[in-house]
Coordinates of C-alpha atoms in Angstrom, one line a residue:
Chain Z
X893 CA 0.0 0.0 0.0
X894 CA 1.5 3.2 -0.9
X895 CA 0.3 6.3 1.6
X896 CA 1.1 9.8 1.0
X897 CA 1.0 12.1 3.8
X898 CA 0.0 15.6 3.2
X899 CA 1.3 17.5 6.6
X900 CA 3.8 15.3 8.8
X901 CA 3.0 16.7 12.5
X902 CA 2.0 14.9 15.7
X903 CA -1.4 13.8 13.8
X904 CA 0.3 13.0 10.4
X905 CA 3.8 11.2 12.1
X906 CA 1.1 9.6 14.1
X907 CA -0.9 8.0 10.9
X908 CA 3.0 7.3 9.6
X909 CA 3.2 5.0 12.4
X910 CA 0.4 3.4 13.3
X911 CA 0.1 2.3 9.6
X912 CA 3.4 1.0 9.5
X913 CA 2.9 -0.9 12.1
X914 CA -0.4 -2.2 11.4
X915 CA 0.6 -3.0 7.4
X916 CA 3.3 -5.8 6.0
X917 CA 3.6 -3.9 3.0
X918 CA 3.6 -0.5 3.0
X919 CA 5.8 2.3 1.2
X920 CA 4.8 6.2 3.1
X921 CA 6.1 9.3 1.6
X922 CA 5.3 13.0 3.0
X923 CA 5.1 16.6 2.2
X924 CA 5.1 19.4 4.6
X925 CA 5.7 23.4 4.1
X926 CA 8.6 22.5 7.2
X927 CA 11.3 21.1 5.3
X928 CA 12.7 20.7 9.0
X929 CA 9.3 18.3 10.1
X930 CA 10.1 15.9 6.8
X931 CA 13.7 15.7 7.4
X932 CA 12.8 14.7 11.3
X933 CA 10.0 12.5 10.2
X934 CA 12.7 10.6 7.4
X935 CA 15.5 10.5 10.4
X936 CA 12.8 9.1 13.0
X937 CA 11.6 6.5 10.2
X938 CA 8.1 7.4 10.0
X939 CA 8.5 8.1 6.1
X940 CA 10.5 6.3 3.4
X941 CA 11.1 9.4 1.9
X942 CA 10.0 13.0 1.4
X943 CA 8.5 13.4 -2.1
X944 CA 6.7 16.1 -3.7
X945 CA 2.9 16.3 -4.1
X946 CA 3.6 13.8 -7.9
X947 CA 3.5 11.3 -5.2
X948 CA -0.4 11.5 -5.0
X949 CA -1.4 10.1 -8.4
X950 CA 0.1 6.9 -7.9
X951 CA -0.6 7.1 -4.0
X952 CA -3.4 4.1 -2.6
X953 CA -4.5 6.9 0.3
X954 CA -3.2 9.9 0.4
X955 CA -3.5 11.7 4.1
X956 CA -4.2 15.3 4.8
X957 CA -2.9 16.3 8.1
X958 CA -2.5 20.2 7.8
X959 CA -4.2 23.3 10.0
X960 CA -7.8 23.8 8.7
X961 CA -7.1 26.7 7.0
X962 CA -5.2 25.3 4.8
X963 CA -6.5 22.1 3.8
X964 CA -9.6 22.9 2.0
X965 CA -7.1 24.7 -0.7
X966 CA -5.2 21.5 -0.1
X967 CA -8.0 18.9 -0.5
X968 CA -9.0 20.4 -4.1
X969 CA -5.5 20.4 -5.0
X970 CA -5.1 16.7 -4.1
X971 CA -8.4 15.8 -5.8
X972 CA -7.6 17.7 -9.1
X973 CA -4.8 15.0 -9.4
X974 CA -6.1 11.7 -8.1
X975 CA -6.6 8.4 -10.0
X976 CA -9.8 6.6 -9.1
X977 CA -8.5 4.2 -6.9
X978 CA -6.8 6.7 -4.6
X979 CA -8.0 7.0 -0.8
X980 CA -7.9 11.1 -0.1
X981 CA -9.2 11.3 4.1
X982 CA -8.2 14.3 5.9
X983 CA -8.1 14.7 9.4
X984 CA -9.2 18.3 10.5
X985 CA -11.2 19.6 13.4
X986 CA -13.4 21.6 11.7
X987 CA -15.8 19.6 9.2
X988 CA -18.2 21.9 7.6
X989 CA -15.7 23.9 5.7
X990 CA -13.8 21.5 4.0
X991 CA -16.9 19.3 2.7
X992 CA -18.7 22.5 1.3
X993 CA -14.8 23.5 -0.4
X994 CA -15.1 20.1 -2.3
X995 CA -19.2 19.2 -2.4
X996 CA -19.4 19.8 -5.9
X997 CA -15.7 18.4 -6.9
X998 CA -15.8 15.6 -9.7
X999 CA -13.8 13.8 -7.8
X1000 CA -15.8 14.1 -4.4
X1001 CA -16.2 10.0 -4.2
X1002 CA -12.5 9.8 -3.5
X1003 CA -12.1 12.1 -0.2
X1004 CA -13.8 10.9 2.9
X1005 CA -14.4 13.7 6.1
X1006 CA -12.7 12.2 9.0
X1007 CA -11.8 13.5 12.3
X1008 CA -9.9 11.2 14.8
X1009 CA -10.5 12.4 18.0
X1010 CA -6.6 12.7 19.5
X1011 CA -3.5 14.8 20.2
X1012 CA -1.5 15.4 23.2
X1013 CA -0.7 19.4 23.6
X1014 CA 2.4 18.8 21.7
X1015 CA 3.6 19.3 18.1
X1016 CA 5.6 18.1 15.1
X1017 CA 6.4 14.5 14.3
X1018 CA 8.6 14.0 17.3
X1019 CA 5.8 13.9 19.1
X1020 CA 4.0 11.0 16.7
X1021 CA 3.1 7.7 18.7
X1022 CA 2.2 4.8 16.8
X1023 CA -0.5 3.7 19.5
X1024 CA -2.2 7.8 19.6
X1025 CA -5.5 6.4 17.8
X1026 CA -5.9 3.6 19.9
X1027 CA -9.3 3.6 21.5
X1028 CA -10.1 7.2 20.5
X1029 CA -13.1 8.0 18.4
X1030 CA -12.7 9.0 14.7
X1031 CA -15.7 11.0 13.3
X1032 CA -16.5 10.4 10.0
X1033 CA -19.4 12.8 7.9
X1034 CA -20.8 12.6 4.4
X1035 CA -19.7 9.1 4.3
X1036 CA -22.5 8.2 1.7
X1037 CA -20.1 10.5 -0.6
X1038 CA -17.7 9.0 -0.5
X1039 CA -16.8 5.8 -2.7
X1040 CA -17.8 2.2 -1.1
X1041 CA -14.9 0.5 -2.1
X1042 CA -13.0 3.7 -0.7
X1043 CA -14.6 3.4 2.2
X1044 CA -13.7 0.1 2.9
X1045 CA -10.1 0.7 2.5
X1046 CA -10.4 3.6 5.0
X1047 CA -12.3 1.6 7.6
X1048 CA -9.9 -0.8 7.3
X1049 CA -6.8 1.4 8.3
X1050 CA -9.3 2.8 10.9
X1051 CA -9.8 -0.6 12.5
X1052 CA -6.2 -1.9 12.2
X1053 CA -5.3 2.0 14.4
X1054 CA -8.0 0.7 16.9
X1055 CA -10.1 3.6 16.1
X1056 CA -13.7 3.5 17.2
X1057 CA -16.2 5.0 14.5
X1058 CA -18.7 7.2 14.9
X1059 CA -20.8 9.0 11.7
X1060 CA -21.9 12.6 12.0
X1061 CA -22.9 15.5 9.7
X1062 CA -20.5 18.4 9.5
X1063 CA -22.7 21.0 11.4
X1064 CA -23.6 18.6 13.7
X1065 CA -19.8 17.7 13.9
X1066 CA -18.7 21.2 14.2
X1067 CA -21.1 22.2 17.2
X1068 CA -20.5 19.2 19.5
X1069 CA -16.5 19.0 19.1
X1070 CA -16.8 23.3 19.8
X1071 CA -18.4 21.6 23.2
X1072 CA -16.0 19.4 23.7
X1073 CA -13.2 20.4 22.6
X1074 CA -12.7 23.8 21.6
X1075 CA -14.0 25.4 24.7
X1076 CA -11.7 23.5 27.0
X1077 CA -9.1 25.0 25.0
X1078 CA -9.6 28.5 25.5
X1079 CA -10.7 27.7 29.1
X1080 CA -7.1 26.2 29.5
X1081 CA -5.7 29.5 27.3
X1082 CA -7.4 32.1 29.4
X1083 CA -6.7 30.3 33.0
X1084 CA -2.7 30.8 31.8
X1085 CA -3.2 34.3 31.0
X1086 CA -4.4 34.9 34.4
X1087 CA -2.3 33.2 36.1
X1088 CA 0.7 34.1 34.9
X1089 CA -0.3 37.8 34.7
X1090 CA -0.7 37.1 38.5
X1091 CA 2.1 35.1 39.2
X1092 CA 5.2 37.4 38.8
X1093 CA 7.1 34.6 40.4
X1094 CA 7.4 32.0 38.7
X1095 CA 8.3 29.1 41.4
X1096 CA 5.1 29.9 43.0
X1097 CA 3.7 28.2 40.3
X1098 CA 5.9 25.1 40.2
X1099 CA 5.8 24.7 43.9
X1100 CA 1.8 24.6 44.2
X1101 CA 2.1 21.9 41.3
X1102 CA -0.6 18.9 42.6
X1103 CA -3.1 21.8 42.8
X1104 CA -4.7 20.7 39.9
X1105 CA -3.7 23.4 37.9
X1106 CA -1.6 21.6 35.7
X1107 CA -4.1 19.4 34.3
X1108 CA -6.6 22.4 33.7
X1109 CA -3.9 24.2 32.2
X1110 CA -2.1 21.5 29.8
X1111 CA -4.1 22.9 26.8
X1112 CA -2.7 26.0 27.2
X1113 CA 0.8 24.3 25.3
X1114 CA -1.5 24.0 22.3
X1115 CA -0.1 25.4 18.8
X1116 CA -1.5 28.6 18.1
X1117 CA -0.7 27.7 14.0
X1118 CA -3.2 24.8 14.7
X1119 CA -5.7 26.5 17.2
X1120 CA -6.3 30.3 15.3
X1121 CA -7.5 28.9 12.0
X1122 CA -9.9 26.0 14.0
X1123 CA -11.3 29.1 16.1
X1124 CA -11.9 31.4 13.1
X1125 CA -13.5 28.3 10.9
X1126 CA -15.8 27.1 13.6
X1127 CA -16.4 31.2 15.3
X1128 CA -19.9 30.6 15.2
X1129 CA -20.1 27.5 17.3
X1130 CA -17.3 28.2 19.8
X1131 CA -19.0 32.0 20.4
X1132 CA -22.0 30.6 21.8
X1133 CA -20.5 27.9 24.0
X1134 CA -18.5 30.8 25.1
X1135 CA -21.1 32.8 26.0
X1136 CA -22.5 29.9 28.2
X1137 CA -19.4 29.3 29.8
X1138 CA -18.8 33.1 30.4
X1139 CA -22.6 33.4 31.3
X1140 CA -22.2 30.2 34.2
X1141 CA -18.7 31.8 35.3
X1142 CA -20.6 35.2 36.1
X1143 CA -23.8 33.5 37.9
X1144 CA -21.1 31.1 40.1
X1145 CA -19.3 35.0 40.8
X1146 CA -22.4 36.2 41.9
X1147 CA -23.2 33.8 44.2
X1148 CA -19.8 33.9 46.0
X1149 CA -20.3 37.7 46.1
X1150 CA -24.0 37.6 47.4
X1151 CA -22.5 34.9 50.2
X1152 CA -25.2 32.1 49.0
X1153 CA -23.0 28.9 49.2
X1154 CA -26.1 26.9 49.8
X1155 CA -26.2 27.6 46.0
X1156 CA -22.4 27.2 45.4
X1157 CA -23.0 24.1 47.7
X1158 CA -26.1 22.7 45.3
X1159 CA -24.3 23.8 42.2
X1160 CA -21.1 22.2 42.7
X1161 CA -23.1 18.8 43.7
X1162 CA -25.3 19.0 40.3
X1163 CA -22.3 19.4 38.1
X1164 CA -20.5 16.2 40.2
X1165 CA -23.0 14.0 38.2
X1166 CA -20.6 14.5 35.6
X1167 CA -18.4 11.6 37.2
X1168 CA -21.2 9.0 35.8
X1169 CA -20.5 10.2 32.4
X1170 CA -16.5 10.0 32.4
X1171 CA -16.1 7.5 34.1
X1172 CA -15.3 5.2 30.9
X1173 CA -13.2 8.4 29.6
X1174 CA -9.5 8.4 30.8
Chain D
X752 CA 4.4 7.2 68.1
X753 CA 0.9 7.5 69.0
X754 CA -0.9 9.4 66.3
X755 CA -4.2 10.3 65.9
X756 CA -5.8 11.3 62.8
X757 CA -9.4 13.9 62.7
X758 CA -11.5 13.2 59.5
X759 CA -10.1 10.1 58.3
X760 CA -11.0 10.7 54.3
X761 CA -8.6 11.5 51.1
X762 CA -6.4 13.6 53.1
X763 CA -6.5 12.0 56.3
X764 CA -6.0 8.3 55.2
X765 CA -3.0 8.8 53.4
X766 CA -1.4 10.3 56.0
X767 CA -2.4 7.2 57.7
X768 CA -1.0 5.4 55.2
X769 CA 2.4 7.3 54.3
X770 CA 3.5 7.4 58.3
X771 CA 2.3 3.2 58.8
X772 CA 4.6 2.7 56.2
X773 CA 7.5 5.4 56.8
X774 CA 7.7 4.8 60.7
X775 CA 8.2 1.6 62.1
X776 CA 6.5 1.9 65.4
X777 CA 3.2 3.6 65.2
X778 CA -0.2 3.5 66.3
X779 CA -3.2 5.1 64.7
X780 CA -6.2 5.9 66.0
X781 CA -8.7 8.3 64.4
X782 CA -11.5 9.7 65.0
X783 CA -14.5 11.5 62.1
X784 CA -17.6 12.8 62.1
X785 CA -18.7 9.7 59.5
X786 CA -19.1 6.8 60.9
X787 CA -18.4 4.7 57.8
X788 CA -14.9 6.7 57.2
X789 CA -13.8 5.3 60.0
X790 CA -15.3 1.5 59.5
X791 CA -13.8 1.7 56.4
X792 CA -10.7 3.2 57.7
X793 CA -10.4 0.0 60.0
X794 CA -11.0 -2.3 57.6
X795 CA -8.5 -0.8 55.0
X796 CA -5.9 -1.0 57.1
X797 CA -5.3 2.3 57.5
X798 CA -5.9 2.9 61.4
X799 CA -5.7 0.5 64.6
X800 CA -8.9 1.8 65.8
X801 CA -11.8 4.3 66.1
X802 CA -11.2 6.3 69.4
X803 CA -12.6 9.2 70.3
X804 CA -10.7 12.5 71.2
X805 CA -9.6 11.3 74.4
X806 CA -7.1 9.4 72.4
X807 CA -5.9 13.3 71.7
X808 CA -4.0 13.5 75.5
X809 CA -2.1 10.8 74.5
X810 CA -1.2 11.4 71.2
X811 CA 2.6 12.7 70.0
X812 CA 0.4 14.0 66.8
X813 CA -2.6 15.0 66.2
X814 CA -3.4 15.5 62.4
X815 CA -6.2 17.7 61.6
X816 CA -7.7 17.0 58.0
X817 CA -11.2 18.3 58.1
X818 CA -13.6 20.6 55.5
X819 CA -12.2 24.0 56.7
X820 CA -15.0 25.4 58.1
X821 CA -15.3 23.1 61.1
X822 CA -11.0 22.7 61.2
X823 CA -10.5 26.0 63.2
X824 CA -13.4 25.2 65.5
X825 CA -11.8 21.6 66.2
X826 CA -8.5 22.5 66.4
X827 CA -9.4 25.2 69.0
X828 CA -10.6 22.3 71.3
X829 CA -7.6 20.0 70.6
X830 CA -5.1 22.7 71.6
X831 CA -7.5 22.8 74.7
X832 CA -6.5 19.2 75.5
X833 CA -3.3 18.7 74.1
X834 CA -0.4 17.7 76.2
X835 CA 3.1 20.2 76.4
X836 CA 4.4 17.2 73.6
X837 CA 2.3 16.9 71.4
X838 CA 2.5 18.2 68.1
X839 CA -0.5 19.2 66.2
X840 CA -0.9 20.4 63.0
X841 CA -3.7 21.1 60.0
X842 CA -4.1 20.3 56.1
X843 CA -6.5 22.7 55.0
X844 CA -6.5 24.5 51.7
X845 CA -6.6 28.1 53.6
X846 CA -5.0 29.1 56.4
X847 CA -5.2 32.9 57.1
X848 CA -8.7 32.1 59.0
X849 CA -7.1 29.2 61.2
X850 CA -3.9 30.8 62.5
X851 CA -6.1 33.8 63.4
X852 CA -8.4 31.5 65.5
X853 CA -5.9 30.5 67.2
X854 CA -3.1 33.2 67.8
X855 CA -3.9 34.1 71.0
X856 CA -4.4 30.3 72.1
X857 CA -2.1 29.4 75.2
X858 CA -1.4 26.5 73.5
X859 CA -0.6 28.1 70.1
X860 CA 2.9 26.7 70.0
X861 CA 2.0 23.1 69.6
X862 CA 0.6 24.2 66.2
X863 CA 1.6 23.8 63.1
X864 CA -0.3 25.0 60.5
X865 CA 0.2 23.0 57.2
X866 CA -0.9 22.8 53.8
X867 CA 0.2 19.5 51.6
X868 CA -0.5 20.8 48.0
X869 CA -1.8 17.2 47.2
X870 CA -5.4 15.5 46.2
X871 CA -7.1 14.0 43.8
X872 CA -11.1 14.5 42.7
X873 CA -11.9 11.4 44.9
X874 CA -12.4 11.2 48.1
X875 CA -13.0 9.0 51.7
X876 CA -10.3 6.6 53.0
X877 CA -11.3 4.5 50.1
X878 CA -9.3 6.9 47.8
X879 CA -6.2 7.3 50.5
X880 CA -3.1 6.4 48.8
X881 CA 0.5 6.2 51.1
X882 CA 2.2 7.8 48.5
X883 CA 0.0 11.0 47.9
X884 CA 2.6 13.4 49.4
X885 CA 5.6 12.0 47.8
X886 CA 7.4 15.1 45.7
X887 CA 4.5 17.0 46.4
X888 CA 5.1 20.9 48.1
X889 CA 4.2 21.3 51.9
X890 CA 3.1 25.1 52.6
X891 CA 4.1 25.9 56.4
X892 CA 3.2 28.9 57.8
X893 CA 3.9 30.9 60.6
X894 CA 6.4 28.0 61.5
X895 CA 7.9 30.6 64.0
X896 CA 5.2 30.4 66.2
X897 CA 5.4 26.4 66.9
X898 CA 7.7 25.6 69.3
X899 CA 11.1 24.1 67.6
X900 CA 10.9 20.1 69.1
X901 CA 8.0 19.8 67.4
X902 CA 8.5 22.0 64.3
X903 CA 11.4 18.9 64.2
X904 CA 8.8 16.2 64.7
X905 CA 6.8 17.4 61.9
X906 CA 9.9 18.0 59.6
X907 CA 10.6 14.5 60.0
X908 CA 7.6 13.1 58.8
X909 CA 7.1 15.5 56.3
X910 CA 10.4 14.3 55.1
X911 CA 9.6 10.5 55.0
X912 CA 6.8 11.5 52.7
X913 CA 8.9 12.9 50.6
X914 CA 7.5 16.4 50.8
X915 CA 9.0 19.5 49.8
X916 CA 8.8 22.0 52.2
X917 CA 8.2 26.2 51.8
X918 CA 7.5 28.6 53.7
X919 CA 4.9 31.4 53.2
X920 CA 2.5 33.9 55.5
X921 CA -1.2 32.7 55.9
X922 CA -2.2 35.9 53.5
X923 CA 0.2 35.0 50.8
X924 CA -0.6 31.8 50.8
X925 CA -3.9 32.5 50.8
X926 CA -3.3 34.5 48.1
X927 CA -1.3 32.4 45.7
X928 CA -3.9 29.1 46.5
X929 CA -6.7 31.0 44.9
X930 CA -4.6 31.4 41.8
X931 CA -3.5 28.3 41.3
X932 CA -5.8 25.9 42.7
X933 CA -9.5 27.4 43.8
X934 CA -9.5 28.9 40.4
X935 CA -8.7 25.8 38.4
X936 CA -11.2 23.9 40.6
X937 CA -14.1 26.8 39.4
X938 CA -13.1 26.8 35.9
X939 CA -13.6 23.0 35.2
X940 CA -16.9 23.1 37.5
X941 CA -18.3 25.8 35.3
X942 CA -16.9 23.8 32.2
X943 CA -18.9 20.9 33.0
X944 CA -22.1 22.9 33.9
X945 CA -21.8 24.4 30.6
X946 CA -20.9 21.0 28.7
X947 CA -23.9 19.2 30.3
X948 CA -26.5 22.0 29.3
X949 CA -25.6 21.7 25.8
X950 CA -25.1 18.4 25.5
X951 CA -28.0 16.6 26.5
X952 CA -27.3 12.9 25.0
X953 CA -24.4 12.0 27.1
X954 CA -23.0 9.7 24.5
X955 CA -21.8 12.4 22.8
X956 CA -20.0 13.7 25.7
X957 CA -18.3 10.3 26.0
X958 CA -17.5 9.5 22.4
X959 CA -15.4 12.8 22.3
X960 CA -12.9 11.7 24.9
X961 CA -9.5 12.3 23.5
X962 CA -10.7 16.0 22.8
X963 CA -9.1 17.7 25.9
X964 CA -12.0 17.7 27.9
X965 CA -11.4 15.0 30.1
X966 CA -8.5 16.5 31.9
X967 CA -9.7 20.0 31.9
X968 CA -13.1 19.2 33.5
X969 CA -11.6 16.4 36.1
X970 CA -11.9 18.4 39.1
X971 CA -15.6 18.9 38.3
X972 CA -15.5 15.6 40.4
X973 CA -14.5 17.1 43.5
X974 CA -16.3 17.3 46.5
X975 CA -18.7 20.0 47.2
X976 CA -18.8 19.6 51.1
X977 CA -14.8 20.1 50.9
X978 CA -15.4 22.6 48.2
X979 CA -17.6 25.1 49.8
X980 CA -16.2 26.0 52.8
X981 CA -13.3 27.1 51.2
X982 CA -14.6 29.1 48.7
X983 CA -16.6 30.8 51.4
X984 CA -13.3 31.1 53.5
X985 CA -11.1 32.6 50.6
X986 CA -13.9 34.8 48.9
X987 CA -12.2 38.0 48.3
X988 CA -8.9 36.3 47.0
X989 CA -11.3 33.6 44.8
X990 CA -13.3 36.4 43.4
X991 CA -10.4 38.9 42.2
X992 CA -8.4 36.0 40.7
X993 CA -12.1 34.7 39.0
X994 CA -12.1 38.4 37.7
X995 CA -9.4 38.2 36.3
X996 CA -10.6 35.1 34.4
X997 CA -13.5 36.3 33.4
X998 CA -12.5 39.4 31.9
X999 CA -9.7 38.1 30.2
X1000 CA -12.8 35.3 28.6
X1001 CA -14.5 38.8 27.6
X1002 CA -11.3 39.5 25.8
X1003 CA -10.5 36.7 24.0
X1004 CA -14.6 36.1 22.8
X1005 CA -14.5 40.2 21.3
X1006 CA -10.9 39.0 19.4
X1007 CA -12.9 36.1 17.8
X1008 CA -15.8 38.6 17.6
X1009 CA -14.1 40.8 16.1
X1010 CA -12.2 38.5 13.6
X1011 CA -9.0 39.5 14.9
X1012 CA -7.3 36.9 14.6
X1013 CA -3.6 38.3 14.6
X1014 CA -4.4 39.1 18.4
X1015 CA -5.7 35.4 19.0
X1016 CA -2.9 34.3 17.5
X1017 CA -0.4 36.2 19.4
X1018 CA -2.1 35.4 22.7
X1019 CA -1.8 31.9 22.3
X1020 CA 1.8 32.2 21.3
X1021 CA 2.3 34.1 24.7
X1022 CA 0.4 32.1 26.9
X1023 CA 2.3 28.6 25.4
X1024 CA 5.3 30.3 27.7
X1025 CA 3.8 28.5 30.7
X1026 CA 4.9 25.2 28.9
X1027 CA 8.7 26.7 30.3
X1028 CA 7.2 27.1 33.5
X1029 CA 5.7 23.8 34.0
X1030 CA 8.2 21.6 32.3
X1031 CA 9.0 20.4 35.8
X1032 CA 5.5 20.0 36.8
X1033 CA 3.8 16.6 36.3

């Protein structure tokens, strides 16, 4: 199988991996715009070699791992040049975008919308783990546009990664994983800020380590080049879950200034009830 | 050494556990206003048995690890009863309100007043773990006020869990704890209220592991009987640091508002400097 990976970053070193791993016969070349991230991915051996985008017409699957902004642009591109039997998934946070940039391509049957659920807060394809898929949820929309036997090939890469599939529409896609996702993000982002705006010291910080505010805050090591162009595509959707959170964060102010922690008391007991429903998250 | 333990739950039970293993002749007794803490506590191992505060004449230490509302009260009547030997010292998560209640007690030098940076989001004796403390930061303060033999006693445990010790006043402590730790605690509350009243089929909530969320909203878990009190304790520090949150959440939703995303951008880039700060930070 050859695989040609459009992007070679944490998610696309990661694909690189798993897939080498998972397949006996399998030849992976990359492209990236960081001629430093192909040379690290060749050294690490996650690629055979670093190849220009002619790679993609005689490619089996051909895997777009780039920020959102970019890979609409990208996705046409890739589907311009295609042969029939050729795989095209990307692997983007934002869905609704990218499937309108290619709805009325001629070659829309070879690209399937898919959105693996996974990262750590780190970047580039040192970071890649073969195993990063493993167990996580991949979203796939518009899958009945996508080619059946193409499909099959995809689900099969999907299974072999341990990937657990779950089918979606793009809008619906783009609102839950601003939930989810996207809002814990700029909830981590912001409680830096004030922190360290607060924290002038900085081994106050390290010493009160086990406080929990390291694991609130791990987001806040996100990529900005990944993050801005995910929080201008899905604006709408992340606005209004923003709004709620601001909204909650005010009321919960309120009641600490008005002194009614029978409220704080009953609100903090509601919200516990969210224990039932991670408790098969880790 | 004779030591008895007051509210035998997360906090108290792995002290329990930590000083059974660290010291080779020692007996635990405990006492708790839940009676199934402290049948549990028994039957886990964790104490010798249930006594009640007479064991506190007696004891070489008294461990306080109460919800801090009730500690100062308690700890009032244990310096009441303790012996010239016998050290005594706290675990709450403020401790401006507790030295005050006691700085003018006769007994005030048999005090410690401590402050193991250390949990998790479970809680009761079940949860207790000996090795909860281990390379996590002690906060002392107003260490000059306990008299030195027993400043030594509690060094000496502290040590053989591993603790690293500093030293701060009960205000900037106080002060640095609602930065780091009751603000965390409120942002992932309020980031589960607002995840739960969007997202009314749970599945979705679940399926979307892997997205961040999980570690962000784990101390949603916490306890709201531990929870409360010290909110209510540490108001005026926990409101100007949530604030500060909140209007830098004002800011950051007019950027996206505003489609400015240079300034998003940038403020990302700025806040991924606390990655330098907590590189040592697990």
């Amino acid at each position: 199988m050859k695989v040609h990976i459009i992007g070679i970053g944490l998610i696309g070193g990661s694909f690189a991996a798993g897939i080498r791993k998972a397949f006996q016969w399998v030849e992976i070349t990359a492209s990236d715009a960081n001629s430093e991230n192909l040379a690290n991915a060749k050294r690490l051996g996650l690629i055979d070699s670093a190849e220009t985008q002619k790679s993609i017409s005689k490619a089996d699957v051909v895997i777009i791992a780039v920020p959102v902004d970019v890979a609409p642009k990208i996705l046409v591109e890739v589907l311009d040049q295609v042969s029939e039997n050729t795989l095209v998934f990307d692997t983007g946070s934002t869905k609704a975008g990218i499937c309108k940039a290619v709805a009325t391509h001629p070659n829309r049957r070879n690209y399937l919308a898919a959105h693996p659920i996974a990262g750590t807060e780190f970047s580039g394809p040192e970071a890649a783990v073969s195993d990063l898929f493993s167990n996580k949820t991949n979203i796939l929309c518009e899958v009945e546009k996508t080619a059946f036997r193409l499909q099959e090939r995809a689900l099969e890469i999907f299974q072999k990664l341990a990937m657990r599939i779950r089918y979606m529409d793009p809008a619906a896609h783009d609102r839950h994983i601003a939930y989810v996702s996207h809002l814990s993000h700029i909830s981590s982002f912001m409680l830096g800020k004030t922190v360290l705006e607060k924290e002038k010291d900085e081994r106050d910080i390290f010493d009160l380590a086990g406080s929990g505010f390291a694991s609130t805050v791990r987001l806040a090591k996100s990529s900005p080049h990944m993050w801005t162009p995910i929080f201008r595509q899905n604006k709408e959707n992340v606005l209004e879950i923003l709004n709620g959170y601001i909204e909650n964060l005010l009321n919960f102010r309120d009641l600490l200034q008005n002194d009614d922690f029978d409220a704080v008391f009953k609100e903090m007991e509601r919200i516990n009830y969210i224990k039932t429903i991670l408790n098969g998250i880790r």
